[in-house]
Coordinates of N, CA and C in Angstrom, one line a residue:
M14 N -97.1 1.7 40.3 CA -96.9 2.5 40.4 C -95.5 3.9 40.8
H15 N -94.7 2.8 40.3 CA -93.4 3.4 39.9 C -93.2 4.4 38.4
H16 N -94.1 3.2 37.9 CA -94.1 4.2 36.1 C -94.1 5.5 36.2
A17 N -95.6 5.6 37.8 CA -96.3 6.8 38.0 C -95.5 8.2 38.0
R18 N -95.1 7.2 38.9 CA -93.2 8.2 39.8 C -92.8 9.0 39.0
Q19 N -92.5 8.1 37.8 CA -91.2 8.4 37.8 C -91.5 9.8 36.6
H20 N -93.0 9.3 36.2 CA -93.3 9.9 35.2 C -93.7 11.6 35.7
A21 N -94.3 11.5 37.1 CA -93.9 13.5 37.6 C -93.6 13.6 38.0
E22 N -91.9 12.7 38.3 CA -90.7 13.5 38.9 C -89.9 13.5 38.1
R23 N -90.2 13.0 36.1 CA -89.7 13.9 34.9 C -90.4 15.2 34.7
R24 N -91.8 14.5 34.5 CA -92.3 16.2 34.6 C -92.3 17.5 35.2
T25 N -91.8 16.9 36.8 CA -91.2 18.1 37.3 C -90.1 18.5 37.2
S26 N -88.7 17.7 37.3 CA -87.8 18.3 36.1 C -88.1 19.1 34.7
E27 N -88.2 18.6 34.2 CA -88.5 19.1 32.8 C -88.7 20.7 33.0
R28 N -90.3 21.2 33.5 CA -90.6 21.9 34.3 C -89.5 23.3 34.8
R29 N -88.6 22.5 35.9 CA -87.8 23.0 36.3 C -86.9 24.1 35.5
H30 N -86.2 22.9 34.2 CA -85.3 23.5 33.5 C -85.7 24.4 33.2
R31 N -87.9 24.5 32.3 CA -87.9 25.7 31.6 C -88.6 27.1 32.7
L32 N -89.0 26.3 33.7 CA -89.0 27.5 34.1 C -87.0 28.6 34.7
A33 N -86.5 28.1 35.2 CA -85.0 28.2 35.5 C -84.7 29.3 33.9
H34 N -84.6 28.7 32.9 CA -84.1 28.9 32.0 C -85.3 30.7 31.1
E35 N -86.3 30.4 32.0 CA -87.2 31.7 31.3 C -87.0 33.0 32.2
A36 N -86.3 32.1 34.1 CA -85.7 33.2 35.0 C -84.7 34.3 34.3
A37 N -83.8 32.4 33.6 CA -82.3 33.6 33.9 C -82.5 34.2 32.0
R38 N -83.2 34.3 31.4 CA -84.3 35.9 31.0 C -84.4 37.0 30.9
L39 N -85.2 36.5 31.1 CA -86.3 37.9 32.0 C -84.6 38.1 32.9
M40 N -83.8 37.9 33.4 CA -83.2 38.3 34.3 C -81.8 39.3 33.3
A41 N -81.4 38.3 32.0 CA -80.2 38.9 31.2 C -81.2 40.0 29.9
E42 N -82.5 40.0 30.1 CA -83.1 40.8 29.0 C -84.2 42.0 29.7
G43 N -84.4 41.4 30.8 CA -85.3 42.5 31.9 C -84.2 43.1 32.4
G44 N -83.3 42.9 32.9 CA -82.8 43.4 34.1 C -83.4 42.7 35.9
I45 N -83.5 42.5 35.6 CA -84.5 41.6 36.5 C -83.1 41.4 37.5
R46 N -83.4 41.8 39.1 CA -82.0 41.4 39.6 C -81.9 40.6 40.8
D47 N -83.3 39.7 41.3 CA -84.1 39.2 42.4 C -84.2 38.2 41.4
Y48 N -83.5 36.7 42.5 CA -83.8 35.6 41.7 C -85.0 35.2 41.8
Q49 N -85.9 35.0 42.9 CA -87.3 35.7 43.4 C -88.2 35.6 42.3
Q50 N -87.6 36.4 42.3 CA -89.0 37.2 41.5 C -88.4 37.1 39.6
A51 N -87.5 36.7 39.9 CA -87.5 36.2 38.0 C -88.2 34.4 38.4
K52 N -88.1 34.1 39.4 CA -88.2 32.7 39.1 C -90.1 32.9 38.9
L53 N -90.5 33.5 40.0 CA -92.2 33.5 39.8 C -92.7 34.7 39.1
K54 N -92.1 35.8 38.4 CA -92.0 35.8 37.3 C -92.1 35.1 35.7
A55 N -91.2 33.8 35.9 CA -91.4 33.0 35.4 C -92.4 32.2 35.2
A56 N -92.6 31.9 36.4 CA -94.1 30.9 36.3 C -95.6 31.2 36.0
E57 N -95.7 33.0 36.3 CA -96.7 33.2 35.9 C -96.2 32.8 34.4
R58 N -95.7 34.0 33.8 CA -95.0 34.0 32.5 C -95.7 32.5 31.5
L59 N -94.7 31.5 32.4 CA -95.1 30.0 31.2 C -97.2 28.7 32.5
G60 N -97.3 29.3 32.6 CA -98.7 28.6 33.5 C -98.4 28.2 34.8
I61 N -97.2 27.6 35.3 CA -96.6 26.6 36.0 C -96.3 27.4 37.5
R62 N -97.9 26.8 38.2 CA -98.1 26.7 39.9 C -97.6 26.3 40.9
D63 N -97.2 24.9 41.4 CA -97.2 23.9 41.8 C -95.0 24.5 42.0
D64 N -94.7 24.7 43.3 CA -93.4 25.5 44.0 C -93.1 24.3 43.9
A65 N -93.4 23.3 43.5 CA -92.2 22.1 43.5 C -91.1 22.2 42.3
S66 N -92.0 22.9 41.4 CA -90.8 23.0 40.4 C -90.2 24.5 40.1
L67 N -90.6 24.4 40.9 CA -90.0 26.0 41.2 C -88.2 25.9 41.4
P68 N -87.0 26.0 41.1 CA -85.8 26.7 40.5 C -84.9 26.6 41.8
R69 N -84.2 26.1 42.3 CA -83.3 26.8 42.7 C -82.5 27.5 42.1
N70 N -82.1 28.7 43.3 CA -80.6 29.8 42.6 C -79.9 29.6 41.9
R71 N -79.3 27.8 42.1 CA -78.2 27.6 41.5 C -78.5 27.6 40.6
E72 N -79.3 26.5 39.8 CA -79.6 25.9 39.0 C -80.4 27.9 38.2
I73 N -80.9 29.0 38.5 CA -80.9 30.3 37.6 C -79.9 30.7 36.8
D74 N -78.4 30.3 38.5 CA -77.6 30.9 38.4 C -76.8 30.3 37.0
E75 N -77.0 29.4 36.6 CA -76.1 28.5 35.8 C -76.9 28.5 34.1
A76 N -78.7 28.5 34.3 CA -78.9 29.2 33.0 C -78.5 30.3 32.9
L77 N -78.0 31.7 33.3 CA -77.9 32.8 33.7 C -77.0 32.6 32.2
R78 N -75.7 32.2 33.0 CA -74.1 32.1 32.3 C -73.9 31.6 30.7
E79 N -75.4 30.1 30.6 CA -75.3 29.8 29.2 C -76.5 30.6 28.3
Y80 N -76.9 31.7 28.9 CA -77.7 32.5 28.1 C -76.9 33.4 27.6
Q81 N -76.0 34.3 28.1 CA -75.8 35.1 28.0 C -73.4 34.9 26.9
R82 N -74.1 33.6 27.4 CA -72.9 32.9 26.1 C -73.4 32.2 25.4
L83 N -74.4 32.1 25.1 CA -75.5 32.2 23.5 C -75.1 32.8 23.1
F84 N -75.7 34.7 23.2 CA -77.6 35.3 23.7 C -76.5 36.6 23.3
Q85 N -75.5 36.3 24.4 CA -75.6 38.3 24.8 C -74.4 38.3 24.8
R86 N -72.5 37.1 24.2 CA -71.8 37.4 24.5 C -71.0 38.6 24.3
D87 N -71.0 38.7 23.6 CA -69.3 40.1 23.0 C -70.4 42.1 24.3
A88 N -71.7 42.0 23.8 CA -72.1 43.3 24.7 C -72.1 42.8 26.3
Q89 N -72.6 41.5 27.1 CA -72.1 41.1 27.9 C -70.7 41.1 29.0
S90 N -69.6 40.7 27.4 CA -68.3 41.3 27.6 C -67.8 42.5 28.5
D91 N -68.3 43.6 27.4 CA -67.7 44.4 27.4 C -69.1 45.8 28.4
A92 N -69.7 45.3 28.8 CA -70.5 45.9 29.9 C -69.5 44.8 31.4
L93 N -69.3 44.1 31.2 CA -68.8 43.2 32.9 C -67.1 44.1 32.6
R94 N -66.4 44.2 32.0 CA -65.7 45.0 31.8 C -64.8 46.0 32.5
T95 N -66.5 47.2 31.6 CA -66.6 48.2 32.4 C -66.3 48.3 34.0
R96 N -67.9 48.3 34.1 CA -67.8 47.5 35.8 C -66.8 47.2 36.2
R97 N -66.1 46.5 36.0 CA -65.3 46.5 36.8 C -64.4 46.9 36.8
E98 N -63.6 47.5 35.9 CA -63.3 49.2 35.5 C -63.9 50.2 36.3
A99 N -64.3 50.1 36.4 CA -65.6 51.6 37.1 C -65.8 50.9 38.8
A100 N -65.2 49.7 39.1 CA -65.0 49.0 40.5 C -63.7 49.7 40.6
L101 N -62.6 48.4 40.3 CA -61.3 49.3 40.7 C -61.4 51.1 41.5
H102 N -62.1 51.7 40.3 CA -61.4 53.2 41.0 C -62.8 53.1 42.3
A103 N -63.5 52.7 42.1 CA -64.4 53.3 43.6 C -63.8 52.1 44.6
L104 N -62.9 51.1 44.6 CA -62.6 50.2 45.9 C -61.8 51.2 45.8
E105 N -61.0 52.0 44.8 CA -59.3 52.8 46.2 C -60.1 54.0 46.0
F106 N -61.2 54.6 45.9 CA -61.8 55.4 46.8 C -62.4 55.6 48.0
F107 N -63.0 54.7 48.5 CA -63.7 53.8 49.5 C -62.9 53.6 50.4
H108 N -61.3 53.5 50.3 CA -60.2 53.2 50.5 C -60.9 53.0 52.1
A109 N -61.2 54.1 52.5 CA -61.5 53.8 54.3 C -62.5 53.1 54.9
F110 N -63.0 52.6 54.4 CA -64.0 52.0 54.9 C -63.5 50.7 54.7
H111 N -62.5 50.0 54.1 CA -61.6 48.3 54.1 C -63.5 47.8 52.7
P112 N -63.6 48.4 51.4 CA -65.0 47.6 50.3 C -64.1 46.7 50.5
R113 N -64.9 45.9 49.8 CA -65.2 44.7 49.3 C -65.8 44.7 47.8
L114 N -65.2 44.4 47.0 CA -67.0 44.6 45.9 C -67.7 42.4 45.9
A115 N -68.5 42.6 45.4 CA -69.6 41.8 45.5 C -70.5 41.1 44.7
G116 N -71.1 40.0 44.2 CA -72.2 40.4 43.4 C -72.0 40.2 42.0
R117 N -72.7 40.4 41.2 CA -73.0 39.4 39.8 C -71.2 40.1 39.3
V118 N -71.0 41.6 39.7 CA -69.6 42.3 38.6 C -68.4 41.1 38.8
L119 N -68.3 40.5 40.2 CA -67.1 40.3 40.6 C -67.5 38.8 39.6
D120 N -68.5 38.5 39.6 CA -68.5 36.8 40.0 C -68.4 37.0 38.1
G121 N -68.3 38.0 37.3 CA -69.1 37.6 35.9 C -69.7 37.7 35.3
T122 N -71.2 37.5 35.6 CA -72.7 37.7 35.0 C -73.5 39.0 35.1
A123 N -72.4 39.8 35.2 CA -72.9 41.9 35.0 C -73.0 42.0 33.7
D124 N -74.4 42.6 33.8 CA -74.3 43.0 31.9 C -74.6 44.7 32.2
A125 N -75.4 45.2 31.3 CA -75.7 47.0 31.4 C -76.8 47.4 32.6
H126 N -77.4 45.8 33.3 CA -78.3 46.4 34.4 C -77.9 46.9 35.0
T127 N -76.8 46.3 35.1 CA -76.4 45.7 36.9 C -75.5 46.9 37.5
A128 N -75.3 47.1 39.1 CA -75.4 47.6 39.1 C -73.6 47.4 39.9
V129 N -72.8 47.5 40.2 CA -71.3 47.3 40.6 C -72.0 47.8 42.7
V130 N -72.1 46.3 43.7 CA -71.9 46.6 44.5 C -70.8 46.2 45.4
L131 N -70.4 47.1 46.3 CA -69.6 47.2 46.9 C -69.8 47.1 48.6
H132 N -68.9 46.3 49.2 CA -69.4 46.3 50.8 C -67.9 46.8 52.0
L133 N -68.4 48.2 52.1 CA -68.4 49.2 52.6 C -68.3 48.4 54.8
H134 N -67.1 48.7 55.1 CA -67.3 48.3 56.4 C -67.0 49.3 57.3
A135 N -68.1 49.4 58.3 CA -67.9 50.5 59.9 C -68.9 49.7 60.3
D136 N -68.4 50.6 61.6 CA -69.8 51.1 62.9 C -70.4 52.2 63.0
D137 N -70.1 52.4 62.4 CA -70.7 53.9 61.9 C -70.6 53.7 60.9
A138 N -72.6 53.9 60.5 CA -72.6 53.4 58.7 C -73.1 55.4 58.7
D139 N -73.4 56.0 59.7 CA -73.5 57.1 59.4 C -72.2 58.4 58.9
A140 N -71.2 57.3 59.1 CA -69.6 57.6 58.5 C -69.6 57.8 57.1
V141 N -70.7 56.7 56.6 CA -69.9 56.6 54.6 C -71.2 58.3 54.4
A142 N -72.2 57.6 54.9 CA -73.2 59.1 53.9 C -72.4 60.3 54.6
R143 N -71.7 60.9 55.9 CA -71.3 61.8 55.9 C -70.0 61.7 54.8
F144 N -69.3 61.0 54.4 CA -68.5 60.7 53.0 C -69.2 61.3 51.3
L145 N -70.6 60.6 51.7 CA -70.7 60.8 50.0 C -71.2 62.5 50.4
A146 N -71.5 62.9 51.1 CA -72.1 63.9 51.5 C -70.6 65.7 51.3
D147 N -69.8 65.0 51.9 CA -68.3 66.0 51.5 C -68.0 65.9 50.3
A148 N -68.8 64.6 49.3 CA -67.3 64.3 47.9 C -68.6 64.5 46.8
G149 N -69.7 65.4 47.7 CA -70.7 65.8 46.0 C -71.6 64.5 45.9
I150 N -70.9 63.9 46.4 CA -72.1 62.4 45.5 C -74.0 62.2 45.9
P151 N -74.8 62.9 44.8 CA -76.0 62.2 45.6 C -76.0 61.1 45.6
A152 N -76.7 60.7 46.7 CA -77.1 59.4 47.0 C -78.6 58.2 47.7
E153 N -79.4 58.2 47.3 CA -80.4 57.8 47.2 C -80.4 56.8 48.6
A154 N -80.6 56.3 49.7 CA -80.8 55.7 50.9 C -81.4 54.4 51.1
L155 N -80.9 53.7 50.9 CA -81.4 51.9 50.6 C -81.2 51.3 51.8
S156 N -81.7 50.2 52.2 CA -81.5 48.9 53.2 C -81.1 47.6 52.4
R157 N -80.6 46.8 52.7 CA -80.3 45.8 51.9 C -80.4 44.8 53.5
R158 N -81.5 43.5 53.0 CA -81.7 42.3 53.7 C -80.3 41.1 53.6
L159 N -79.2 40.8 54.6 CA -78.3 40.2 54.3 C -77.9 39.0 55.5
R160 N -77.7 37.4 54.5 CA -77.5 37.0 56.1 C -76.4 37.0 56.0
L161 N -76.2 36.9 58.0 CA -74.5 36.8 57.7 C -74.4 35.6 58.1
D162 N -75.0 34.8 58.3 CA -75.1 33.0 58.9 C -76.1 32.6 58.7
R163 N -76.2 31.8 59.2 CA -77.5 30.7 59.3 C -78.1 30.6 60.3
A164 N -78.2 31.6 61.4 CA -78.8 32.1 62.6 C -79.6 32.8 62.4
R165 N -78.0 35.0 61.8 CA -78.4 35.3 61.8 C -79.2 36.1 60.3
E166 N -79.7 36.8 60.3 CA -79.8 38.1 58.8 C -79.5 39.8 59.7
H167 N -79.6 40.7 58.8 CA -79.5 41.9 59.5 C -79.0 43.0 58.0
D168 N -80.1 43.8 57.8 CA -80.6 44.6 57.8 C -79.5 45.8 57.7
A169 N -78.8 45.7 56.5 CA -78.1 47.0 56.5 C -78.4 48.3 55.4
P170 N -77.6 48.7 55.9 CA -77.7 50.6 55.3 C -77.3 50.4 54.1
A171 N -78.1 51.0 52.9 CA -77.4 51.2 51.5 C -77.4 52.5 51.5
W172 N -76.7 52.2 49.8 CA -76.7 54.4 49.1 C -76.5 53.6 48.3
A173 N -77.6 54.3 47.0 CA -77.5 54.0 45.2 C -77.0 55.1 44.9
F174 N -75.6 55.5 43.4 CA -75.7 56.3 43.1 C -75.3 55.9 41.6
H175 N -75.2 57.0 40.7 CA -74.8 56.9 39.2 C -73.5 57.7 38.9
A176 N -72.2 57.2 38.5 CA -71.4 58.2 38.0 C -70.6 57.4 37.4
D177 N -70.6 58.4 36.1 CA -70.3 57.8 34.2 C -71.5 56.9 33.8
G178 N -72.6 56.6 33.9 CA -73.3 55.6 33.9 C -73.9 54.6 34.0
V179 N -73.3 54.4 35.6 CA -72.1 53.0 35.6 C -73.8 52.8 37.6
A180 N -74.3 52.3 37.7 CA -75.2 52.2 39.1 C -74.5 51.4 40.1
F181 N -73.7 52.1 40.8 CA -73.0 51.6 42.2 C -74.7 51.4 43.1
E182 N -74.5 50.4 44.4 CA -75.0 49.9 45.7 C -74.4 50.1 46.4
L183 N -73.0 50.5 47.4 CA -72.7 50.8 48.7 C -73.5 50.1 49.9
V184 N -73.1 49.3 50.1 CA -73.4 48.2 51.7 C -73.0 48.2 53.0
V185 N -73.5 48.9 53.4 CA -72.6 49.0 54.9 C -72.9 48.6 56.2
L186 N -71.8 46.8 56.2 CA -71.9 45.7 57.0 C -70.6 46.8 58.5
P187 N -71.2 45.9 59.1 CA -69.8 45.5 60.7 C -68.5 46.0 60.2
L188 N -68.3 46.2 60.7 CA -66.2 45.9 60.6 C -66.3 44.8 60.7
D189 N -66.8 44.1 61.9 CA -66.1 42.4 61.7 C -67.4 41.6 60.8
A190 N -67.9 42.0 59.8 CA -68.1 41.4 58.5 C -67.0 41.2 57.7
L191 N -66.0 42.0 57.7 CA -64.7 42.0 56.6 C -64.3 41.0 57.7
R192 N -64.5 40.0 58.7 CA -63.6 38.5 58.4 C -65.1 37.8 58.0
Q193 N -65.8 37.8 57.8 CA -67.2 36.8 57.7 C -67.7 37.4 56.6
A194 N -67.7 37.5 55.3 CA -68.8 37.4 54.2 C -70.0 37.2 55.1
P195 N -71.5 37.5 54.2 CA -72.1 37.4 55.3 C -72.8 36.2 53.5
L196 N -73.7 34.9 53.2 CA -74.0 34.2 52.6 C -74.2 35.0 51.5
S197 N -74.3 33.7 50.6 CA -75.0 34.0 49.4 C -76.2 33.5 49.1
S198 N -77.0 34.4 48.1 CA -78.5 34.3 48.4 C -78.2 32.3 47.1
I199 N -77.1 32.8 46.2 CA -77.1 31.9 45.3 C -76.8 30.1 45.8
D200 N -75.7 30.7 46.7 CA -75.8 28.6 47.0 C -75.5 28.9 48.5
E201 N -76.1 29.6 49.7 CA -76.3 30.1 50.7 C -74.8 30.3 51.7
R202 N -73.8 29.6 50.9 CA -72.3 29.7 51.4 C -71.5 31.3 51.5
P203 N -70.7 31.6 52.7 CA -70.1 33.5 52.2 C -69.7 33.5 50.9
M204 N -70.0 34.2 50.7 CA -69.7 35.7 48.9 C -68.7 35.2 48.5
Q205 N -68.7 35.2 47.5 CA -67.4 35.1 47.4 C -66.9 37.6 47.1
R206 N -65.7 38.0 47.9 CA -65.8 39.6 47.4 C -64.1 39.4 46.8
A207 N -63.8 40.3 46.5 CA -62.5 41.0 46.2 C -62.2 42.4 46.6
S208 N -60.7 42.6 47.3 CA -60.3 43.0 47.1 C -59.5 44.4 45.9
A209 N -59.1 45.5 46.3 CA -59.1 46.8 45.1 C -57.6 46.1 44.5
S210 N -56.5 45.2 45.5 CA -55.2 44.6 44.8 C -55.8 42.7 44.4
Q211 N -57.2 42.7 44.8 CA -57.2 41.0 43.8 C -58.2 41.4 42.5
L212 N -58.9 42.5 42.8 CA -59.3 42.7 41.0 C -58.4 43.3 40.4
R213 N -58.3 44.1 40.8 CA -56.3 44.7 39.7 C -55.4 42.9 39.3
T214 N -55.3 41.7 40.5 CA -55.2 41.1 39.3 C -55.4 40.2 38.0
L215 N -57.0 40.3 38.9 CA -58.6 40.4 38.2 C -58.0 40.6 36.8
L216 N -58.6 41.7 37.1 CA -57.9 43.0 35.5 C -56.7 42.0 34.7
A217 N -56.1 42.3 35.4 CA -55.1 42.0 34.4 C -54.1 40.9 33.6
A218 N -55.1 39.5 34.2 CA -55.6 38.7 33.7 C -56.4 38.9 32.8
E219 N -57.2 39.1 32.7 CA -58.5 39.4 31.7 C -57.4 39.7 30.1
E220 N -56.8 40.2 30.8 CA -56.0 41.1 30.2 C -55.1 40.7 29.0
T221 N -54.2 39.6 29.7 CA -53.6 39.1 29.4 C -54.5 37.9 28.7
A222 N -55.4 37.6 28.5 CA -56.1 36.5 28.3 C -56.8 36.6 27.0
G223 N -56.7 38.2 26.5 CA -57.4 38.7 25.7 C -59.0 38.0 25.8
P224 N -59.3 38.1 24.4 CA -61.0 38.1 24.1 C -61.2 36.1 23.4
G225 N -61.8 35.7 23.2 CA -62.0 34.7 24.2 C -63.2 34.0 25.0

């Protein structure tokens, strides 16, 4: 009985590993952004149907970093740098809304498919729409569901647009979210975010370090 349970656990672990790496490949090559969508598509492709084998988002994130390091290093590095530089310009442009960079452009897994995600902070979300209109930036209105903490979810208004070949997504949060970032979908901890000065420091450090 003990050996049978060990065998079942080992098979489940192997399936989770295969699913995590297939989901990571789909995200890296197919531009899928959503972890849940990637893992379900991977399960369908591999014919794995038990929920116990579905990997956690953290496992997919680790597999994605490994895939990019092995197969996409130069192209991914170039795309990341381009998006971080574009993000810095956007942070400066939207400075009135206390912007913060979030997501894959900050955590280092962005590729050519990835949008620059900025969190803007305003109690009047329409102020962002007016700002975009005044600046002559055509943007598509969206909504993004975020977890403000373990008890509260929030449907945040968002706007998407392109500039200089880079996709941007502006997510508008209440001013008090400046003090407490929403929870990450990867580890359920407060998201990593960066101000313009923090991103400038990051870019300078990368410039000093050089390729490698």
